[in-house]
């Protein structure tokens, strides 16, 4: 069995001159760095078009299950095309801190530049563009009109729009497609550029024997094109308003639980259609990625249903999901695709059985192993309890950084870590390295580690703190942090623990 390693880094966290990581040279340089480091995987966060405002530009609250984020379009590539100038890009204020994304500045300024590029392009005459919009019309037409309408109605949620278009009535759709023609075409242009640039970057990574691990949320945004155009897929009333919403129950981390607000699926409808929408979503995901991590996988066994309008999750209850019916349909239609099951959270025997029946590797996060009340280390997240069919992480985008987490442990919890490692001498500030070694040495087939953990960064580099808004998804890698020395360190670790990507290493030597 081949064992591999990878690095978790959001595309948005790459260095860039223009405020956010994107599909520019820094992305290609990072692929080269992964090749030098002997890594097999680059795991990224969802690439969807994020909503600006209360959602904190979360990649898990996107305007569409299919559309890409226009912020990721490389401005340098548009300069090379001749539709923007270097001076125009450099004159824009994208924020003053290279270590943080300023989403307010991006929202205000980046789309204006992209609009200039569209207006200067002769895109309508491009046969590649015509092919793209024809092949993707099944989702692109509704998405492009939805985004044009968002702008026309002052970024209001679609439920605040006039009834005729809020309800997606055909005559209203036709009317606004005519009235907002150039705005609709602009949105299609953005998706064409996103697709063309991402396809090129992914092909480059694959030629380097690097595989992309993508991430899709189980749910879609309540204010998104999917809900607006296809209300039949969701638990909505006759006015297309949610009757129940997603979240998670109260637990030790949140006394009131979490109210996410996403509309829940009408699984009876999906079942009656042979799960067509989900199969299409997975098929499209595998055009974008080599491996797909499904967020909140346990929701397919049971999902937590909260009455719409609830402020807390206390009145919610569990409902049965589609279970193996869905994954059998995906396997029948798409074959043996590569999925990672994000089964974290409230675990039950039925969830464990679904993961086992699916055959998908699940996730093991070392930070979840610590339980001072369990000195016998029976927790599923301790490596001696793994089987090979799993992916081990030191932490995820939702966790503290490894160094930050260790710094905040109680003396008893830290003692448990040291006892497990049989490590009593390593200074506290470098103990994170021993935990990285523990993950890499485990029996798990794959090991993926956030780059913040390899760098030993504290919690100022944390990507997301669930249940909070105002400062998430902003962290960025600074130029020069992913050094050749760090790549050699990762390569040495990958070789030591039998996880080296020899195809990439040998290709790099030949190059």
CSV table of C-alpha atoms in Angstrom, one decimal:
chain,number,residue,atom,x,y,z
A,1,UNK,CA,0.0,0.0,0.0
A,2,UNK,CA,1.3,3.4,-1.0
A,3,UNK,CA,1.5,6.0,1.8
A,4,UNK,CA,1.6,9.6,1.1
A,5,UNK,CA,1.7,13.1,2.7
A,6,UNK,CA,0.3,16.4,1.8
A,7,UNK,CA,-0.1,20.0,2.9
A,8,UNK,CA,-3.3,21.9,3.7
A,9,UNK,CA,-3.3,25.5,2.4
A,10,UNK,CA,-6.2,27.6,1.1
A,11,UNK,CA,-5.5,29.1,-2.3
A,12,UNK,CA,-6.6,32.4,-0.8
A,13,UNK,CA,-3.7,32.1,1.7
A,14,UNK,CA,-1.0,32.2,-1.0
A,15,UNK,CA,1.2,35.4,-1.3
A,16,UNK,CA,0.0,37.9,-3.9
A,17,UNK,CA,0.6,41.5,-4.8
A,18,UNK,CA,-3.2,42.0,-5.1
A,19,UNK,CA,-4.7,41.3,-1.7
A,20,UNK,CA,-5.5,37.6,-1.8
A,21,UNK,CA,-4.0,34.3,-3.0
A,22,UNK,CA,-5.1,33.4,-6.5
A,23,UNK,CA,-4.2,31.4,-9.6
A,24,UNK,CA,-1.0,33.5,-10.3
A,25,UNK,CA,2.7,32.6,-10.3
A,26,UNK,CA,2.6,32.1,-6.5
A,27,UNK,CA,0.3,29.2,-7.0
A,28,UNK,CA,2.6,27.6,-9.5
A,29,UNK,CA,5.6,28.2,-7.2
A,30,UNK,CA,3.8,26.5,-4.4
A,31,UNK,CA,3.2,23.4,-6.6
A,32,UNK,CA,6.9,23.4,-7.4
A,33,UNK,CA,7.6,23.7,-3.6
A,34,UNK,CA,5.4,20.7,-2.9
A,35,UNK,CA,7.3,18.7,-5.6
A,36,UNK,CA,10.6,19.5,-3.9
A,37,UNK,CA,9.1,18.5,-0.5
A,38,UNK,CA,8.1,15.1,-1.8
A,39,UNK,CA,4.4,15.7,-1.1
A,40,UNK,CA,1.6,14.0,-2.9
A,41,UNK,CA,-1.4,16.2,-2.0
A,42,UNK,CA,-2.3,19.9,-2.0
A,43,UNK,CA,-5.5,20.1,0.0
A,44,UNK,CA,-7.4,23.4,-0.5
A,45,UNK,CA,-10.6,24.9,0.9
A,46,UNK,CA,-13.8,25.3,-1.2
A,47,UNK,CA,-13.3,27.4,-4.3
A,48,UNK,CA,-16.9,28.7,-4.4
A,49,UNK,CA,-18.0,32.3,-4.9
A,50,UNK,CA,-18.2,33.6,-1.4
A,51,UNK,CA,-20.9,35.9,0.0
A,52,UNK,CA,-19.6,39.2,1.5
A,53,UNK,CA,-20.9,40.4,4.8
A,54,UNK,CA,-22.2,38.5,7.8
A,55,UNK,CA,-20.8,35.2,6.5
A,56,UNK,CA,-17.3,36.5,6.9
A,57,UNK,CA,-16.6,35.5,3.2
A,58,UNK,CA,-16.7,31.9,4.4
A,59,UNK,CA,-15.9,29.4,1.6
A,60,UNK,CA,-18.6,27.2,3.3
A,61,UNK,CA,-21.3,29.8,2.5
A,62,UNK,CA,-21.0,30.2,-1.3
A,63,UNK,CA,-23.5,31.6,-3.8
A,64,UNK,CA,-23.5,28.4,-5.8
A,65,UNK,CA,-22.5,24.7,-5.4
A,66,UNK,CA,-20.8,25.0,-8.8
A,67,UNK,CA,-19.5,28.5,-9.5
A,68,UNK,CA,-15.9,29.5,-8.7
A,69,UNK,CA,-14.7,32.5,-6.7
A,70,UNK,CA,-13.9,35.5,-9.0
A,71,UNK,CA,-11.4,36.7,-6.4
A,72,UNK,CA,-9.1,33.8,-7.4
A,73,UNK,CA,-8.8,35.0,-11.0
A,74,UNK,CA,-5.2,36.0,-11.6
A,75,UNK,CA,-5.0,39.7,-12.5
A,76,UNK,CA,-1.5,39.1,-13.9
A,77,UNK,CA,-3.0,36.7,-16.4
A,78,UNK,CA,-5.5,39.4,-17.5
A,79,UNK,CA,-2.6,41.8,-17.8
A,80,UNK,CA,-0.8,39.3,-20.1
A,81,UNK,CA,-4.0,39.1,-22.1
A,82,UNK,CA,-4.0,42.8,-22.6
A,83,UNK,CA,-7.3,43.5,-21.0
A,84,UNK,CA,-5.8,45.2,-17.9
A,85,UNK,CA,-2.6,47.1,-17.3
A,86,UNK,CA,-0.1,46.6,-14.6
A,87,UNK,CA,-0.5,50.3,-13.6
A,88,UNK,CA,-4.3,49.8,-13.1
A,89,UNK,CA,-3.8,46.8,-10.9
A,90,UNK,CA,-1.1,48.4,-8.8
A,91,UNK,CA,-3.1,51.6,-8.3
A,92,UNK,CA,-5.9,49.7,-6.5
A,93,UNK,CA,-6.0,49.5,-2.7
A,94,UNK,CA,-6.3,45.9,-1.7
A,95,UNK,CA,-5.3,46.3,1.9
A,96,UNK,CA,-2.1,47.2,3.7
A,97,UNK,CA,-1.4,43.9,5.5
A,98,UNK,CA,0.2,41.2,3.4
A,99,UNK,CA,-0.5,38.6,6.1
A,100,UNK,CA,-4.3,39.2,6.0
A,101,UNK,CA,-7.0,39.3,3.4
A,102,UNK,CA,-9.1,42.5,3.5
A,103,UNK,CA,-12.4,41.3,2.1
A,104,UNK,CA,-14.0,44.7,2.3
A,105,UNK,CA,-11.3,46.2,0.0
A,106,UNK,CA,-11.6,43.2,-2.3
A,107,UNK,CA,-15.4,43.5,-2.5
A,108,UNK,CA,-15.1,47.2,-3.2
A,109,UNK,CA,-12.3,47.2,-5.7
A,110,UNK,CA,-11.4,43.8,-7.3
A,111,UNK,CA,-14.7,43.3,-9.2
A,112,UNK,CA,-14.3,46.8,-10.7
A,113,UNK,CA,-11.0,45.7,-12.3
A,114,UNK,CA,-12.6,42.5,-13.5
A,115,UNK,CA,-15.4,44.4,-15.1
A,116,UNK,CA,-12.9,46.5,-17.0
A,117,UNK,CA,-11.3,43.4,-18.2
A,118,UNK,CA,-14.6,42.0,-19.4
A,119,UNK,CA,-15.6,45.2,-21.2
A,120,UNK,CA,-12.2,45.3,-23.0
A,121,UNK,CA,-12.3,41.7,-24.0
A,122,UNK,CA,-13.8,40.4,-27.3
A,123,UNK,CA,-15.1,37.4,-25.3
A,124,UNK,CA,-18.3,36.9,-27.3
A,125,UNK,CA,-16.2,36.0,-30.4
A,126,UNK,CA,-14.1,33.4,-28.5
A,127,UNK,CA,-15.1,29.9,-29.5
A,128,UNK,CA,-13.6,28.5,-26.3
A,129,UNK,CA,-15.9,30.8,-24.3
A,130,UNK,CA,-18.9,29.8,-26.4
A,131,UNK,CA,-18.2,26.2,-25.7
A,132,UNK,CA,-17.9,26.8,-22.0
A,133,UNK,CA,-21.2,28.6,-21.6
A,134,UNK,CA,-23.0,26.0,-23.7
A,135,UNK,CA,-21.5,23.1,-21.8
A,136,UNK,CA,-22.2,24.7,-18.4
A,137,UNK,CA,-25.6,26.3,-19.1
A,138,UNK,CA,-27.3,23.8,-16.8
A,139,UNK,CA,-25.9,25.7,-13.8
A,140,UNK,CA,-24.3,28.8,-15.2
A,141,UNK,CA,-27.4,30.4,-16.6
A,142,UNK,CA,-29.2,30.6,-13.3
A,143,UNK,CA,-26.1,31.5,-11.4
A,144,UNK,CA,-25.1,34.4,-13.7
A,145,UNK,CA,-28.6,35.8,-13.6
A,146,UNK,CA,-28.7,35.4,-9.8
A,147,UNK,CA,-25.5,37.4,-9.4
A,148,UNK,CA,-26.6,40.1,-11.8
A,149,UNK,CA,-29.9,40.4,-9.8
A,150,UNK,CA,-27.9,40.6,-6.6
A,151,UNK,CA,-26.1,43.7,-7.9
A,152,UNK,CA,-29.3,45.2,-9.4
A,153,UNK,CA,-31.2,44.9,-6.1
A,154,UNK,CA,-28.4,46.3,-4.0
A,155,UNK,CA,-27.0,43.0,-2.7
A,156,UNK,CA,-30.2,42.2,-0.8
A,157,UNK,CA,-31.0,38.5,-0.1
A,158,UNK,CA,-33.1,37.1,-2.9
A,159,UNK,CA,-36.1,36.7,-0.5
A,160,UNK,CA,-36.3,40.5,-0.5
A,161,UNK,CA,-36.7,40.7,-4.3
A,162,UNK,CA,-40.0,41.3,-6.0
A,163,UNK,CA,-42.2,38.2,-5.9
A,164,UNK,CA,-42.1,37.4,-9.6
A,165,UNK,CA,-38.3,37.1,-9.8
A,166,UNK,CA,-38.0,35.9,-6.1
A,167,UNK,CA,-40.1,32.9,-7.1
A,168,UNK,CA,-38.1,32.3,-10.3
A,169,UNK,CA,-41.2,32.6,-12.5
A,170,UNK,CA,-40.3,32.1,-16.2
A,171,UNK,CA,-41.6,35.4,-17.6
A,172,UNK,CA,-39.6,37.3,-14.9
A,173,UNK,CA,-36.4,35.3,-15.7
A,174,UNK,CA,-36.8,36.1,-19.4
A,175,UNK,CA,-37.4,39.8,-18.6
A,176,UNK,CA,-34.4,40.3,-16.3
A,177,UNK,CA,-32.1,38.3,-18.7
A,178,UNK,CA,-32.9,40.9,-21.3
A,179,UNK,CA,-32.7,43.9,-19.0
A,180,UNK,CA,-29.4,42.8,-17.3
A,181,UNK,CA,-27.9,41.2,-20.4
A,182,UNK,CA,-24.4,42.7,-20.0
A,183,UNK,CA,-24.3,42.1,-16.2
A,184,UNK,CA,-25.3,38.4,-16.8
A,185,UNK,CA,-22.6,38.1,-19.5
A,186,UNK,CA,-20.0,39.6,-17.1
A,187,UNK,CA,-20.8,36.9,-14.6
A,188,UNK,CA,-20.4,34.2,-17.3
A,189,UNK,CA,-17.1,35.8,-18.3
A,190,UNK,CA,-15.8,35.5,-14.7
A,191,UNK,CA,-16.7,31.9,-14.6
A,192,UNK,CA,-15.0,31.2,-17.9
A,193,UNK,CA,-11.8,32.9,-16.7
A,194,UNK,CA,-11.9,31.0,-13.4
A,195,UNK,CA,-12.4,27.7,-15.1
A,196,UNK,CA,-9.7,28.3,-17.7
A,197,UNK,CA,-7.1,29.5,-15.1
A,198,UNK,CA,-7.9,26.7,-12.5
A,199,UNK,CA,-7.8,24.0,-15.2
A,200,UNK,CA,-4.4,25.2,-16.2
A,201,UNK,CA,-3.1,25.3,-12.7
A,202,UNK,CA,-4.5,21.8,-11.8
A,203,UNK,CA,-3.0,20.3,-15.0
A,204,UNK,CA,0.4,21.8,-14.0
A,205,UNK,CA,0.1,20.2,-10.5
A,206,UNK,CA,-0.9,16.9,-12.0
A,207,UNK,CA,2.0,16.9,-14.4
A,208,UNK,CA,4.2,17.4,-11.3
A,209,UNK,CA,2.5,14.3,-9.8
A,210,UNK,CA,0.7,16.5,-7.2
A,211,UNK,CA,-3.0,15.7,-6.6
A,212,UNK,CA,-5.5,18.3,-5.5
A,213,UNK,CA,-7.7,17.5,-2.6
A,214,UNK,CA,-10.8,19.6,-2.9
A,215,UNK,CA,-13.4,20.3,-0.2
A,216,UNK,CA,-17.2,20.6,-0.7
A,217,UNK,CA,-19.7,21.7,2.0
A,218,UNK,CA,-22.6,19.4,2.5
A,219,UNK,CA,-25.0,22.3,2.5
A,220,UNK,CA,-25.5,25.3,0.2
A,221,UNK,CA,-26.0,29.0,1.2
A,222,UNK,CA,-29.6,30.1,2.1
A,223,UNK,CA,-29.0,33.1,-0.2
A,224,UNK,CA,-27.7,31.3,-3.2
A,225,UNK,CA,-28.5,30.4,-6.8
A,226,UNK,CA,-29.2,26.7,-6.0
A,227,UNK,CA,-32.0,27.5,-3.5
A,228,UNK,CA,-33.4,30.3,-5.7
A,229,UNK,CA,-33.6,28.3,-8.9
A,230,UNK,CA,-34.3,24.9,-7.5
A,231,UNK,CA,-36.5,25.2,-4.4
A,232,UNK,CA,-37.8,21.7,-4.9
A,233,UNK,CA,-34.4,20.3,-3.6
A,234,UNK,CA,-34.9,21.9,-0.2
A,235,UNK,CA,-37.2,22.0,2.8
A,236,UNK,CA,-39.1,25.2,1.8
A,237,UNK,CA,-42.7,26.4,2.1
A,238,UNK,CA,-44.9,27.7,-0.7
A,239,UNK,CA,-43.1,31.1,-0.5
A,240,UNK,CA,-39.7,29.4,-0.9
A,241,UNK,CA,-38.8,30.1,2.7
A,242,UNK,CA,-37.0,27.5,4.8
A,243,UNK,CA,-39.1,25.5,7.2
A,244,UNK,CA,-36.1,23.9,8.9
A,245,UNK,CA,-32.4,24.8,8.9
A,246,UNK,CA,-29.1,23.1,9.5
A,247,UNK,CA,-26.9,23.3,12.6
A,248,UNK,CA,-25.5,21.1,15.4
A,249,UNK,CA,-26.8,20.4,18.9
A,250,UNK,CA,-25.6,21.8,22.2
A,251,UNK,CA,-22.3,20.3,23.4
A,252,UNK,CA,-19.3,21.0,25.6
A,253,UNK,CA,-18.1,23.6,23.1
A,254,UNK,CA,-21.3,25.5,22.6
A,255,UNK,CA,-24.0,25.4,25.3
A,256,UNK,CA,-26.7,26.6,22.8
A,257,UNK,CA,-25.4,24.5,19.9
A,258,UNK,CA,-24.8,26.1,16.5
A,259,UNK,CA,-27.3,27.5,14.1
A,260,UNK,CA,-25.8,27.5,10.6
A,261,UNK,CA,-29.0,28.7,8.8
A,262,UNK,CA,-28.5,26.5,5.7
A,263,UNK,CA,-31.7,25.0,4.2
A,264,UNK,CA,-32.0,21.3,4.6
A,265,UNK,CA,-32.5,18.9,1.7
A,266,UNK,CA,-35.7,17.2,0.8
A,267,UNK,CA,-34.2,13.8,0.7
A,268,UNK,CA,-37.5,12.2,-0.5
A,269,UNK,CA,-37.3,14.3,-3.6
A,270,UNK,CA,-33.6,13.5,-4.2
A,271,UNK,CA,-34.3,9.8,-3.7
A,272,UNK,CA,-37.2,10.0,-6.3
A,273,UNK,CA,-34.8,11.6,-8.9
A,274,UNK,CA,-32.1,9.0,-8.3
A,275,UNK,CA,-30.1,11.7,-6.5
A,276,UNK,CA,-29.5,13.4,-9.9
A,277,UNK,CA,-28.5,16.8,-8.3
A,278,UNK,CA,-26.0,15.2,-5.9
A,279,UNK,CA,-24.5,13.0,-8.6
A,280,UNK,CA,-24.1,16.1,-10.9
A,281,UNK,CA,-22.5,18.0,-8.0
A,282,UNK,CA,-20.0,15.2,-7.4
A,283,UNK,CA,-19.3,14.7,-11.1
A,284,UNK,CA,-18.5,18.4,-11.4
A,285,UNK,CA,-16.4,18.3,-8.3
A,286,UNK,CA,-14.2,15.6,-9.8
A,287,UNK,CA,-13.7,17.9,-12.8
A,288,UNK,CA,-12.1,20.3,-10.4
A,289,UNK,CA,-10.3,18.0,-8.0
A,290,UNK,CA,-8.6,14.6,-7.8
A,291,UNK,CA,-9.9,13.8,-4.4
A,292,UNK,CA,-13.0,15.3,-2.8
A,293,UNK,CA,-13.4,15.8,1.0
A,294,UNK,CA,-17.1,16.0,1.9
A,295,UNK,CA,-17.6,18.3,4.8
A,296,UNK,CA,-20.0,17.2,7.6
A,297,UNK,CA,-20.2,13.6,6.2
A,298,UNK,CA,-22.1,12.5,9.3
A,299,UNK,CA,-25.1,14.6,8.0
A,300,UNK,CA,-25.8,11.9,5.4
A,301,UNK,CA,-26.5,9.4,8.2
A,302,UNK,CA,-28.4,11.8,10.5
A,303,UNK,CA,-28.8,15.6,10.2
A,304,UNK,CA,-29.7,18.0,12.9
A,305,UNK,CA,-33.0,19.9,12.0
A,306,UNK,CA,-33.7,23.2,13.7
A,307,UNK,CA,-37.0,25.1,13.2
A,308,UNK,CA,-36.5,28.1,10.8
A,309,UNK,CA,-36.0,31.3,12.7
A,310,UNK,CA,-34.6,29.7,15.8
A,311,UNK,CA,-31.9,31.7,17.6
A,312,UNK,CA,-30.4,28.7,19.2
A,313,UNK,CA,-30.2,25.0,18.4
A,314,UNK,CA,-31.9,23.9,21.6
A,315,UNK,CA,-35.2,23.0,19.9
A,316,UNK,CA,-33.6,21.0,17.2
A,317,UNK,CA,-33.8,17.2,16.6
A,318,UNK,CA,-32.1,14.5,14.6
A,319,UNK,CA,-33.5,13.3,11.3
A,320,UNK,CA,-32.4,10.4,9.2
A,321,UNK,CA,-30.4,11.1,6.0
A,322,UNK,CA,-30.1,9.2,2.8
A,323,UNK,CA,-27.3,6.9,4.0
A,324,UNK,CA,-25.8,4.4,1.5
A,325,UNK,CA,-28.6,5.0,-1.0
A,326,UNK,CA,-26.8,8.2,-2.0
A,327,UNK,CA,-23.3,6.8,-2.2
A,328,UNK,CA,-24.5,3.7,-4.1
A,329,UNK,CA,-26.0,6.0,-6.6
A,330,UNK,CA,-22.8,8.0,-6.9
A,331,UNK,CA,-20.7,4.8,-7.3
A,332,UNK,CA,-23.1,3.4,-9.9
A,333,UNK,CA,-23.0,6.6,-12.0
A,334,UNK,CA,-19.4,7.8,-11.4
A,335,UNK,CA,-17.5,4.6,-10.5
A,336,UNK,CA,-15.1,4.4,-7.6
A,337,UNK,CA,-14.3,8.0,-7.1
A,338,UNK,CA,-11.9,9.1,-4.3
A,339,UNK,CA,-13.7,10.7,-1.4
A,340,UNK,CA,-12.6,11.7,2.1
A,341,UNK,CA,-15.4,11.5,4.7
A,342,UNK,CA,-15.2,14.4,7.2
A,343,UNK,CA,-16.9,12.4,10.0
A,344,UNK,CA,-15.8,14.7,12.9
A,345,UNK,CA,-18.3,15.8,15.6
A,346,UNK,CA,-21.0,13.9,17.3
A,347,UNK,CA,-20.2,10.2,16.5
A,348,UNK,CA,-22.6,7.4,16.8
A,349,UNK,CA,-22.5,3.7,15.8
A,350,UNK,CA,-24.6,4.4,12.8
A,351,UNK,CA,-22.2,7.1,11.6
A,352,UNK,CA,-19.3,4.7,12.0
A,353,UNK,CA,-21.2,2.1,10.1
A,354,UNK,CA,-22.0,4.5,7.2
A,355,UNK,CA,-18.3,5.4,6.9
A,356,UNK,CA,-17.4,1.7,6.9
A,357,UNK,CA,-20.1,0.8,4.4
A,358,UNK,CA,-19.0,3.6,2.1
A,359,UNK,CA,-15.4,2.4,2.1
A,360,UNK,CA,-14.2,6.0,2.1
A,361,UNK,CA,-11.3,6.9,4.4
A,362,UNK,CA,-12.3,9.1,7.3
A,363,UNK,CA,-10.5,11.8,9.2
A,364,UNK,CA,-8.4,11.5,12.3
A,365,UNK,CA,-7.4,14.8,14.0
A,366,UNK,CA,-4.6,14.5,16.6
A,367,UNK,CA,-5.9,17.5,18.6
A,368,UNK,CA,-9.1,15.6,19.3
A,369,UNK,CA,-7.2,12.8,21.0
A,370,UNK,CA,-6.5,14.7,24.1
A,371,UNK,CA,-8.9,13.9,27.0
A,372,UNK,CA,-7.4,14.2,30.5
A,373,UNK,CA,-10.3,12.1,31.8
A,374,UNK,CA,-9.2,9.2,29.5
A,375,UNK,CA,-5.7,8.4,30.7
A,376,UNK,CA,-6.0,5.0,29.0
A,377,UNK,CA,-6.0,6.6,25.6
A,378,UNK,CA,-9.0,4.8,24.3
A,379,UNK,CA,-10.0,7.8,22.2
A,380,UNK,CA,-10.4,7.0,18.5
A,381,UNK,CA,-8.1,9.8,17.5
A,382,UNK,CA,-5.0,8.3,19.2
A,383,UNK,CA,-2.9,6.7,16.4
A,384,UNK,CA,-2.7,3.2,18.0
A,385,UNK,CA,-6.5,3.0,17.4
A,386,UNK,CA,-6.3,3.8,13.6
A,387,UNK,CA,-6.7,1.5,10.7
A,388,UNK,CA,-5.0,2.1,7.4
A,389,UNK,CA,-8.1,3.5,5.7
A,390,UNK,CA,-8.0,7.0,7.1
A,391,UNK,CA,-6.4,10.3,6.7
A,392,UNK,CA,-4.6,11.8,9.7
A,393,UNK,CA,-4.3,15.5,10.3
A,394,UNK,CA,-2.7,17.5,13.1
A,395,UNK,CA,-5.5,19.9,12.8
A,396,UNK,CA,-7.9,21.4,10.2
A,397,UNK,CA,-8.9,24.9,9.1
A,398,UNK,CA,-11.4,24.9,12.0
A,399,UNK,CA,-8.7,24.1,14.7
A,400,UNK,CA,-6.2,26.2,16.5
A,401,UNK,CA,-2.7,25.9,15.0
A,402,UNK,CA,-0.8,23.0,16.5
A,403,UNK,CA,1.7,25.3,18.3
A,404,UNK,CA,-1.1,27.5,19.5
A,405,UNK,CA,-3.1,24.6,20.7
A,406,UNK,CA,-0.2,23.1,22.7
A,407,UNK,CA,0.5,26.5,24.3
A,408,UNK,CA,-3.1,26.6,25.6
A,409,UNK,CA,-3.2,23.1,27.0
A,410,UNK,CA,-3.7,22.6,30.8
A,411,UNK,CA,-0.7,21.0,32.6
A,412,UNK,CA,-2.7,17.7,32.8
A,413,UNK,CA,-3.5,17.7,29.1
A,414,UNK,CA,0.1,18.5,28.2
A,415,UNK,CA,1.3,15.7,30.5
A,416,UNK,CA,-1.0,13.4,28.6
A,417,UNK,CA,0.6,14.4,25.3
A,418,UNK,CA,4.1,13.9,26.7
A,419,UNK,CA,3.2,10.5,28.2
A,420,UNK,CA,1.8,9.3,24.9
A,421,UNK,CA,4.9,10.5,23.1
A,422,UNK,CA,7.3,9.2,25.8
A,423,UNK,CA,8.8,12.6,25.4
A,424,UNK,CA,9.7,14.5,28.5
A,425,UNK,CA,12.7,16.6,27.4
A,426,UNK,CA,11.6,18.5,24.3
A,427,UNK,CA,10.9,22.2,25.1
A,428,UNK,CA,7.3,23.2,25.0
A,429,UNK,CA,7.8,25.6,22.0
A,430,UNK,CA,9.1,22.8,19.7
A,431,UNK,CA,6.8,19.9,21.0
A,432,UNK,CA,4.6,20.5,17.9
A,433,UNK,CA,7.3,18.8,15.8
A,434,UNK,CA,7.0,15.6,17.8
A,435,UNK,CA,3.2,15.6,17.1
A,436,UNK,CA,3.9,16.1,13.4
A,437,UNK,CA,6.2,13.1,13.5
A,438,UNK,CA,3.5,11.1,15.3
A,439,UNK,CA,1.0,11.8,12.6
A,440,UNK,CA,3.4,11.0,9.8
A,441,UNK,CA,4.5,7.7,11.5
A,442,UNK,CA,0.9,6.5,12.0
A,443,UNK,CA,-0.6,3.6,10.0
A,444,UNK,CA,-3.0,6.0,8.2
A,445,UNK,CA,-2.6,5.7,4.5
A,446,UNK,CA,-2.4,9.5,4.0
A,447,UNK,CA,-1.3,12.3,6.2
A,448,UNK,CA,-2.2,16.0,5.5
A,449,UNK,CA,-0.8,18.8,7.7
A,450,UNK,CA,-1.6,22.5,7.6
A,451,UNK,CA,1.4,24.5,6.5
A,452,UNK,CA,0.9,26.7,9.7
A,453,UNK,CA,1.8,23.6,11.7
A,454,UNK,CA,5.0,22.9,9.8
A,455,UNK,CA,6.0,26.5,10.3
A,456,UNK,CA,5.2,26.3,14.1
A,457,UNK,CA,3.0,29.4,13.9
A,458,UNK,CA,0.8,30.5,16.8
A,459,UNK,CA,-2.9,31.1,16.8
A,460,UNK,CA,-2.5,34.4,15.0
A,461,UNK,CA,-2.3,32.2,11.9
A,462,UNK,CA,-5.5,30.3,12.7
A,463,UNK,CA,-7.8,30.1,9.7
A,464,UNK,CA,-11.3,29.9,11.3
A,465,UNK,CA,-12.8,29.8,14.7
A,466,UNK,CA,-16.3,28.2,14.3
A,467,UNK,CA,-19.2,30.3,15.7
A,468,UNK,CA,-17.4,33.6,15.3
A,469,UNK,CA,-17.4,36.3,12.6
A,470,UNK,CA,-15.2,39.3,11.8
A,471,UNK,CA,-11.7,37.8,11.5
A,472,UNK,CA,-11.9,34.4,9.9
A,473,UNK,CA,-10.5,33.1,6.5
A,474,UNK,CA,-8.0,36.0,6.4
A,475,UNK,CA,-4.6,34.4,7.1
A,476,UNK,CA,-2.0,34.5,4.4
A,477,UNK,CA,1.4,33.0,3.9
A,478,UNK,CA,4.1,35.7,3.6
A,479,UNK,CA,6.5,35.6,0.7
A,480,UNK,CA,9.6,33.6,1.6
A,481,UNK,CA,8.0,31.6,4.4
A,482,UNK,CA,7.8,28.4,2.3
A,483,UNK,CA,11.6,28.1,2.0
A,484,UNK,CA,13.7,25.5,0.3
A,485,UNK,CA,15.0,24.6,3.7
A,486,UNK,CA,11.4,23.8,4.8
A,487,UNK,CA,10.8,21.8,1.7
A,488,UNK,CA,13.9,19.7,2.4
A,489,UNK,CA,12.7,19.2,6.0
A,490,UNK,CA,9.3,17.9,4.7
A,491,UNK,CA,11.1,15.7,2.1
A,492,UNK,CA,13.2,14.2,4.9
A,493,UNK,CA,10.2,13.5,7.0
A,494,UNK,CA,8.3,12.0,4.1
A,495,UNK,CA,11.2,9.7,3.3
A,496,UNK,CA,11.7,8.7,7.0
A,497,UNK,CA,8.1,7.6,7.4
A,498,UNK,CA,7.6,6.0,4.0
A,499,UNK,CA,5.4,8.8,2.6
A,500,UNK,CA,7.6,10.3,-0.1
A,501,UNK,CA,6.0,10.9,-3.5
A,502,UNK,CA,8.8,9.4,-5.6
A,503,UNK,CA,7.1,10.2,-8.9
A,504,UNK,CA,7.3,13.9,-8.0
A,505,UNK,CA,10.8,13.6,-6.6
A,506,UNK,CA,12.2,11.8,-9.7
A,507,UNK,CA,10.3,14.1,-12.1
A,508,UNK,CA,11.9,17.1,-10.3
A,509,UNK,CA,15.3,15.6,-10.7
A,510,UNK,CA,14.8,15.0,-14.4
A,511,UNK,CA,13.6,18.6,-14.8
